[in-house]
PDB file of N, CA and C in Angstrom:
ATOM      1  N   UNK A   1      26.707  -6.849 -10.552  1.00 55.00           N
ATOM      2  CA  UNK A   1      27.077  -5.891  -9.535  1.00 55.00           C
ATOM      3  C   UNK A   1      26.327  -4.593  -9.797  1.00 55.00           C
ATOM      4  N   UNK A   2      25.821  -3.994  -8.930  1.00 64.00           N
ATOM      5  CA  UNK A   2      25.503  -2.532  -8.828  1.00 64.00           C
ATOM      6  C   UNK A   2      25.607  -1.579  -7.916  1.00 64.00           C
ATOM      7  N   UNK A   3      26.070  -0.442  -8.209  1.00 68.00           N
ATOM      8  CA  UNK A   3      26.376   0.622  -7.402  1.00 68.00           C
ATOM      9  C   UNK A   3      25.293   1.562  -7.341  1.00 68.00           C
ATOM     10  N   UNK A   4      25.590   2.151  -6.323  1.00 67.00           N
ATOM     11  CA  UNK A   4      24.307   2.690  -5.991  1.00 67.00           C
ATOM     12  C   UNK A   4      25.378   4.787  -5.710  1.00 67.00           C
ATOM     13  N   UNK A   5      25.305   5.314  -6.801  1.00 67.00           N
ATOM     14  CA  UNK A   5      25.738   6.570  -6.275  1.00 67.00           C
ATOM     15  C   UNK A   5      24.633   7.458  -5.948  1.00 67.00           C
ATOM     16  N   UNK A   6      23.397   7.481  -5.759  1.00 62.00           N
ATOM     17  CA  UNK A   6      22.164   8.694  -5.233  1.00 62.00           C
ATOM     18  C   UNK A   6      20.934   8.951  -6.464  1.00 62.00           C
ATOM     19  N   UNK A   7      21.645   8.223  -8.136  1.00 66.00           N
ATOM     20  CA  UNK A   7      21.238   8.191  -8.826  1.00 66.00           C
ATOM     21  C   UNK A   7      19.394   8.126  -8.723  1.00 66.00           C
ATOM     22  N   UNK A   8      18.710   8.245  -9.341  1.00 68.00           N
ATOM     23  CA  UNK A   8      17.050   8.352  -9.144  1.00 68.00           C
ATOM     24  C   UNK A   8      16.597   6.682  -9.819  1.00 68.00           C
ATOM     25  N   UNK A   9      16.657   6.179  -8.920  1.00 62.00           N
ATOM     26  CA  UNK A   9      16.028   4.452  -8.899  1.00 62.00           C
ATOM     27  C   UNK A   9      14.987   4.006  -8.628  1.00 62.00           C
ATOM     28  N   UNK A  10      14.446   4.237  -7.881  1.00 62.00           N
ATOM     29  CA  UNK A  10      12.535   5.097  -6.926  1.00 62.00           C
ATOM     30  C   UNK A  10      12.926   5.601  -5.632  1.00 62.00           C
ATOM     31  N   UNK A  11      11.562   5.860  -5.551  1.00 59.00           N
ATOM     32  CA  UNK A  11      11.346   6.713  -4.156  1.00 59.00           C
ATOM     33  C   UNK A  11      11.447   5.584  -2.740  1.00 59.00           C
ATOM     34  N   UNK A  12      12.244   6.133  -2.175  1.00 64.00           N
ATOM     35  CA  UNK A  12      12.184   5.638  -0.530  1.00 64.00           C
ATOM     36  C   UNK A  12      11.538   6.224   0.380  1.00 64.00           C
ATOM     37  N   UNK A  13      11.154   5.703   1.121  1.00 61.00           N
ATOM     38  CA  UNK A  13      10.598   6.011   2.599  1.00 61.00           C
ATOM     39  C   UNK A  13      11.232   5.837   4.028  1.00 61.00           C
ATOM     40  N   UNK A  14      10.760   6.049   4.770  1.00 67.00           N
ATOM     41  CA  UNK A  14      10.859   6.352   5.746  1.00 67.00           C
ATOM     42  C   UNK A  14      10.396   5.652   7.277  1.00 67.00           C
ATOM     43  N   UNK A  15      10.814   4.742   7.978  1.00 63.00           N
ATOM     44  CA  UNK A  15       9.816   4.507   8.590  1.00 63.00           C
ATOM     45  C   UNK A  15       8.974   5.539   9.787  1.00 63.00           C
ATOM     46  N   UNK A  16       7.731   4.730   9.877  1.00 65.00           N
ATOM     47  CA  UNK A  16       6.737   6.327  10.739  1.00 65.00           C
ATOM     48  C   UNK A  16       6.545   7.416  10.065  1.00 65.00           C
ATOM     49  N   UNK A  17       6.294   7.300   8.478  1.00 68.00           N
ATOM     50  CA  UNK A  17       6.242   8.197   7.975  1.00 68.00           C
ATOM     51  C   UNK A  17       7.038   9.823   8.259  1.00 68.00           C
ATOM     52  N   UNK A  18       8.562   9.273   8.637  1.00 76.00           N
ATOM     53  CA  UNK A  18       9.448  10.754   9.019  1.00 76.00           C
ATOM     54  C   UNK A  18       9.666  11.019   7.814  1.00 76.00           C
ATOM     55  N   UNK A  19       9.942  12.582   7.741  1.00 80.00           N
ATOM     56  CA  UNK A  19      10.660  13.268   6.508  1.00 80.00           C
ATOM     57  C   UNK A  19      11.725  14.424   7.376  1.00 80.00           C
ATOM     58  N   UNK A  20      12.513  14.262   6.204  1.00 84.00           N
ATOM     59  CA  UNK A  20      13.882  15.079   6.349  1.00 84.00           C
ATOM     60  C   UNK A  20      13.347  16.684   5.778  1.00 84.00           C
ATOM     61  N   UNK A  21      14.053  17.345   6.160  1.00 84.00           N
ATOM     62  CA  UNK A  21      13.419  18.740   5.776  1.00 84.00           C
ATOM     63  C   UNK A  21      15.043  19.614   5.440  1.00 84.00           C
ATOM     64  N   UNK A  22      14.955  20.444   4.493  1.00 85.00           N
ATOM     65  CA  UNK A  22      15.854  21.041   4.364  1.00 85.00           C
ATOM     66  C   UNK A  22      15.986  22.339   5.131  1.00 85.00           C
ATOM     67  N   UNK A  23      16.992  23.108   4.988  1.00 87.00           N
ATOM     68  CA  UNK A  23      17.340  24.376   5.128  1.00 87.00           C
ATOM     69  C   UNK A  23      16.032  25.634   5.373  1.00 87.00           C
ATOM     70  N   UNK A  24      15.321  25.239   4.178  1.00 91.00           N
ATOM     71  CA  UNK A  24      13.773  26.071   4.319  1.00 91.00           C
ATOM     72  C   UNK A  24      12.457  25.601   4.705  1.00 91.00           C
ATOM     73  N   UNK A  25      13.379  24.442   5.263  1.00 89.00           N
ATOM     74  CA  UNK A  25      12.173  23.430   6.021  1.00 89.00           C
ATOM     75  C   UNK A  25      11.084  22.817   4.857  1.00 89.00           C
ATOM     76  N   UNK A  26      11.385  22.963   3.533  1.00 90.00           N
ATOM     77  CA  UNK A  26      10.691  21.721   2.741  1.00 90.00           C
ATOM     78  C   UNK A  26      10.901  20.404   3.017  1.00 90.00           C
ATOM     79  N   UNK A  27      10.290  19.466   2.936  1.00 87.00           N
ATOM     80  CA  UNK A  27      10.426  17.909   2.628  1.00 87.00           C
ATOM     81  C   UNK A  27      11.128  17.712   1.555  1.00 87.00           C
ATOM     82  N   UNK A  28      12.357  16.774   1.680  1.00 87.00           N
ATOM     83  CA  UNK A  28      13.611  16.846   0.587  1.00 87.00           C
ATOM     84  C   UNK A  28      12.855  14.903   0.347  1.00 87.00           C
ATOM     85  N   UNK A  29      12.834  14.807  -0.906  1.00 84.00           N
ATOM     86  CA  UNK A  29      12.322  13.488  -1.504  1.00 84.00           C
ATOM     87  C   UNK A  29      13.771  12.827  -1.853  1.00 84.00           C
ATOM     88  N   UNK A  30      14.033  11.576  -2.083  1.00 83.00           N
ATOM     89  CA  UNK A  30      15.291  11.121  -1.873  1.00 83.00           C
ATOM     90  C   UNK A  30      15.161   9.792  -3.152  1.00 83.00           C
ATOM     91  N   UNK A  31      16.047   9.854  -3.889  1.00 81.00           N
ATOM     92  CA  UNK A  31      15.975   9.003  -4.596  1.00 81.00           C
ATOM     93  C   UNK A  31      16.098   7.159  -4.647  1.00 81.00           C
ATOM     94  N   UNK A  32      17.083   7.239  -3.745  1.00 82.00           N
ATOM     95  CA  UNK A  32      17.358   5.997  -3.112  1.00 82.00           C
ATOM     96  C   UNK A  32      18.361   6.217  -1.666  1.00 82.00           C
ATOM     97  N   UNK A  33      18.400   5.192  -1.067  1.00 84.00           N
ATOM     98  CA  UNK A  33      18.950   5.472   0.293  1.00 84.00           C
ATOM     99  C   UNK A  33      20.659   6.326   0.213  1.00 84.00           C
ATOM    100  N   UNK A  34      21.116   5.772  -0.997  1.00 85.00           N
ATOM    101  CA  UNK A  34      23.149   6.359  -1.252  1.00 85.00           C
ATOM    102  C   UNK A  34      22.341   7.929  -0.976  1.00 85.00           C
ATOM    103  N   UNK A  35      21.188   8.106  -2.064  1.00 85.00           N
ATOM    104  CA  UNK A  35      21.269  10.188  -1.986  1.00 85.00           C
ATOM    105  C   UNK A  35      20.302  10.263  -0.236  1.00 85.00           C
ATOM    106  N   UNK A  36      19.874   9.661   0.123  1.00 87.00           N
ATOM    107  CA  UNK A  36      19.345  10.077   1.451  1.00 87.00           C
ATOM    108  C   UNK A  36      20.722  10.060   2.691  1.00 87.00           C
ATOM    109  N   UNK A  37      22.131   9.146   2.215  1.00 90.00           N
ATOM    110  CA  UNK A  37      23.283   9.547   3.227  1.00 90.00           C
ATOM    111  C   UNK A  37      23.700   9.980   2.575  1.00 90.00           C
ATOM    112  N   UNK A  38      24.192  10.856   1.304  1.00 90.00           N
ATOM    113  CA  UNK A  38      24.804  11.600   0.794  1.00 90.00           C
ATOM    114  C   UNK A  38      24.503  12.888   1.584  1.00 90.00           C
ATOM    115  N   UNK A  39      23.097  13.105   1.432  1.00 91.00           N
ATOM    116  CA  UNK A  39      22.721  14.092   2.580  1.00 91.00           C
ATOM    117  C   UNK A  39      22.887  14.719   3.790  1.00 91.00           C
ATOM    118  N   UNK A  40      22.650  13.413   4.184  1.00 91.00           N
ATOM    119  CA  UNK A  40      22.997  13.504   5.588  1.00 91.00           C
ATOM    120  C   UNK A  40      24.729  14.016   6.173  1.00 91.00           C
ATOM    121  N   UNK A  41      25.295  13.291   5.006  1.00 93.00           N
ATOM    122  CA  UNK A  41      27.097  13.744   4.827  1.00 93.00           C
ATOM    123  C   UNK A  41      27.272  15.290   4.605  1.00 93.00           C
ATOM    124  N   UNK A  42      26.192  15.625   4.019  1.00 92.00           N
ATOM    125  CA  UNK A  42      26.615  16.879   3.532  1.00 92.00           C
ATOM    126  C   UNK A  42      26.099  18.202   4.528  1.00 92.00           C
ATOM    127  N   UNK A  43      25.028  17.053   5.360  1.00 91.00           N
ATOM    128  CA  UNK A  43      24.606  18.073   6.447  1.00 91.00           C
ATOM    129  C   UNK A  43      25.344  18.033   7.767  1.00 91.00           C
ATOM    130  N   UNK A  44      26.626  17.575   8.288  1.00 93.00           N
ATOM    131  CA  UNK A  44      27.196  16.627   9.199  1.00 93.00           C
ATOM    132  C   UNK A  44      26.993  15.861  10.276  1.00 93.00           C
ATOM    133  N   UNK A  45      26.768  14.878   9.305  1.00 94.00           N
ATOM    134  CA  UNK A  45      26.509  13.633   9.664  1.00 94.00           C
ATOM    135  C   UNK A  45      27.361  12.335   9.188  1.00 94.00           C
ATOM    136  N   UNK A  46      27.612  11.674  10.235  1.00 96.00           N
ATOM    137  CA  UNK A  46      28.871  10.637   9.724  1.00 96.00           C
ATOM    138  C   UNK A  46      28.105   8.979  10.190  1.00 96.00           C
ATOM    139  N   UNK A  47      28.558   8.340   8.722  1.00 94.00           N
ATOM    140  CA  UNK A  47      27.817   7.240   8.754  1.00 94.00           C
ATOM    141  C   UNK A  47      29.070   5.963   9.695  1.00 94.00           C
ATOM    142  N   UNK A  48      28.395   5.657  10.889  1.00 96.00           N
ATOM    143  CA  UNK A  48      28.728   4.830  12.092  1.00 96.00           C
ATOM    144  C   UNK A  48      28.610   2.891  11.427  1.00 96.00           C
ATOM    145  N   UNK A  49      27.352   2.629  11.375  1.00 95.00           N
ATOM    146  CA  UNK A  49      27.606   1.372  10.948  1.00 95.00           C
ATOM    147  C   UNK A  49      25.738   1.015  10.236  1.00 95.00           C
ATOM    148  N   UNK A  50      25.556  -0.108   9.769  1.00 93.00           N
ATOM    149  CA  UNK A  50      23.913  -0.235   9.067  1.00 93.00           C
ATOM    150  C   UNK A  50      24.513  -2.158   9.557  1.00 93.00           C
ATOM    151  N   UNK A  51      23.191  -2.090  10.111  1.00 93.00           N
ATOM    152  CA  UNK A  51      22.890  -3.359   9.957  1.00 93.00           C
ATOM    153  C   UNK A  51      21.327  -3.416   9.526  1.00 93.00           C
ATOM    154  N   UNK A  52      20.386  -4.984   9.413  1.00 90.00           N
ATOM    155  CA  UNK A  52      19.489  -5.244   8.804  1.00 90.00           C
ATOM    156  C   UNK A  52      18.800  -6.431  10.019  1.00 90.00           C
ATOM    157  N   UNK A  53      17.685  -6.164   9.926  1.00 88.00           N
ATOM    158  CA  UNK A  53      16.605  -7.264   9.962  1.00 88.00           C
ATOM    159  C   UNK A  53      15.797  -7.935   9.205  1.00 88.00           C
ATOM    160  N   UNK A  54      15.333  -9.425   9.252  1.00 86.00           N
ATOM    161  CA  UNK A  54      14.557 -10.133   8.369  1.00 86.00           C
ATOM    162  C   UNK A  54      13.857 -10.978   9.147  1.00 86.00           C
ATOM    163  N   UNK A  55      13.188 -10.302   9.885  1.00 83.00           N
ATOM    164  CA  UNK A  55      11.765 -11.215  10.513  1.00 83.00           C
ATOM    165  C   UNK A  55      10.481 -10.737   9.614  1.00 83.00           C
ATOM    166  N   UNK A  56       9.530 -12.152  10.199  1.00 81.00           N
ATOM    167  CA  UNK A  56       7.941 -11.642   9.846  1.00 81.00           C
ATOM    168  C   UNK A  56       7.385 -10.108  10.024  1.00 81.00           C
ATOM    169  N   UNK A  57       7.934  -9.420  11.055  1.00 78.00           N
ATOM    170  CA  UNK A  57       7.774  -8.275  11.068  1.00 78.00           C
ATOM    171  C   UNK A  57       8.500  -7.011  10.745  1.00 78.00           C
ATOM    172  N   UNK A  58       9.197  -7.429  10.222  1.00 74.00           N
ATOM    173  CA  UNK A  58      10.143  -6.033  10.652  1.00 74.00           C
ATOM    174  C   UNK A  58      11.644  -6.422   9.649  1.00 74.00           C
ATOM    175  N   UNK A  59      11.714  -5.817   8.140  1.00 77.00           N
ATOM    176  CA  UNK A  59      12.598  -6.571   7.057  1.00 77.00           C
ATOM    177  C   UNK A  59      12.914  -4.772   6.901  1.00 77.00           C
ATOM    178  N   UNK A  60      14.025  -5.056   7.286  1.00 80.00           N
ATOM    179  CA  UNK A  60      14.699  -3.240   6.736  1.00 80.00           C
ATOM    180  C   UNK A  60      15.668  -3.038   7.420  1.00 80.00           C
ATOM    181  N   UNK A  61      16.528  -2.365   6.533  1.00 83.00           N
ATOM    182  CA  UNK A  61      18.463  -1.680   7.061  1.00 83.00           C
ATOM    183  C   UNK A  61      18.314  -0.475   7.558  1.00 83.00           C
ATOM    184  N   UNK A  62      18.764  -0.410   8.740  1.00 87.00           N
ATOM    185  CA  UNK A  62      19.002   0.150   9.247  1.00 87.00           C
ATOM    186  C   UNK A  62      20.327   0.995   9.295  1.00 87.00           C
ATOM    187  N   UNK A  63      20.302   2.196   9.296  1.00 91.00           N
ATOM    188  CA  UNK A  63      22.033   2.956   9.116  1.00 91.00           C
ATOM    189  C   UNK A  63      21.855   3.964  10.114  1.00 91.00           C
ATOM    190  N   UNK A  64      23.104   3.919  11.034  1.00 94.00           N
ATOM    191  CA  UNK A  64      23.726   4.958  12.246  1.00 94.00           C
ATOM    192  C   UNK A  64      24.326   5.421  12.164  1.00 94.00           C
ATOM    193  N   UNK A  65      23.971   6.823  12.422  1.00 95.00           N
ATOM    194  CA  UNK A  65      24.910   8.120  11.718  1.00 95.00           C
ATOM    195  C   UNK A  65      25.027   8.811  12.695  1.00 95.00           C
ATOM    196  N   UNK A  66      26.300   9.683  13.056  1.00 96.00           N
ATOM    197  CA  UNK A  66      26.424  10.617  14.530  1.00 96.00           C
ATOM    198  C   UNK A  66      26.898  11.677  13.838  1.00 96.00           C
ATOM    199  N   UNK A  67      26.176  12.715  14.737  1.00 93.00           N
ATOM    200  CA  UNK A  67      26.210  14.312  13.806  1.00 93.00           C
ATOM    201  C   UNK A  67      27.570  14.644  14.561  1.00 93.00           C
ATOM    202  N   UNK A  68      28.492  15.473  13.321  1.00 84.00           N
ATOM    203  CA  UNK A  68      29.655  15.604  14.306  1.00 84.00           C
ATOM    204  C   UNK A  68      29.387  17.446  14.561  1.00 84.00           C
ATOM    205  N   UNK A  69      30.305  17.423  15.956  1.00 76.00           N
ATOM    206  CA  UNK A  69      30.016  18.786  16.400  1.00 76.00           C
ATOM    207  C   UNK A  69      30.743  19.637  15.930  1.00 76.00           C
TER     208      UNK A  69
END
């Protein structure tokens, strides 16, 4: 079993090469996906649901998050 709390595991990406930007508008690097929605939690944003694909083209989870007002 492993948990995943934001801990530094490698670097993730992004697809389309997007980056998240902070407060001073730097590019915030993310350790693994838990610290890239930890983020997003902390910026308000609420995690909705993640599903995944596994075709020849296109193998990656997807997570839906709605900013609350």
């Amino acid at each position: 079993m492993e948990i995943d709390f934001g801990q530094e595991t490698k670097s993730i990406s992004f697809k389309n090469g997007t980056n998240i930007k902070d407060e001073r508008g730097r590019n915030v690097k993310f350790n693994s996906m838990m610290d890239a929605l930890n983020f997003m939690s902390a910026n308000g944003y609420v995690f909705q649901f993640a599903y995944t694909t596994n075709d020849e083209k296109d193998k990656a989870v997807y997570y839906i998050l709605k900013k609350n007002k």
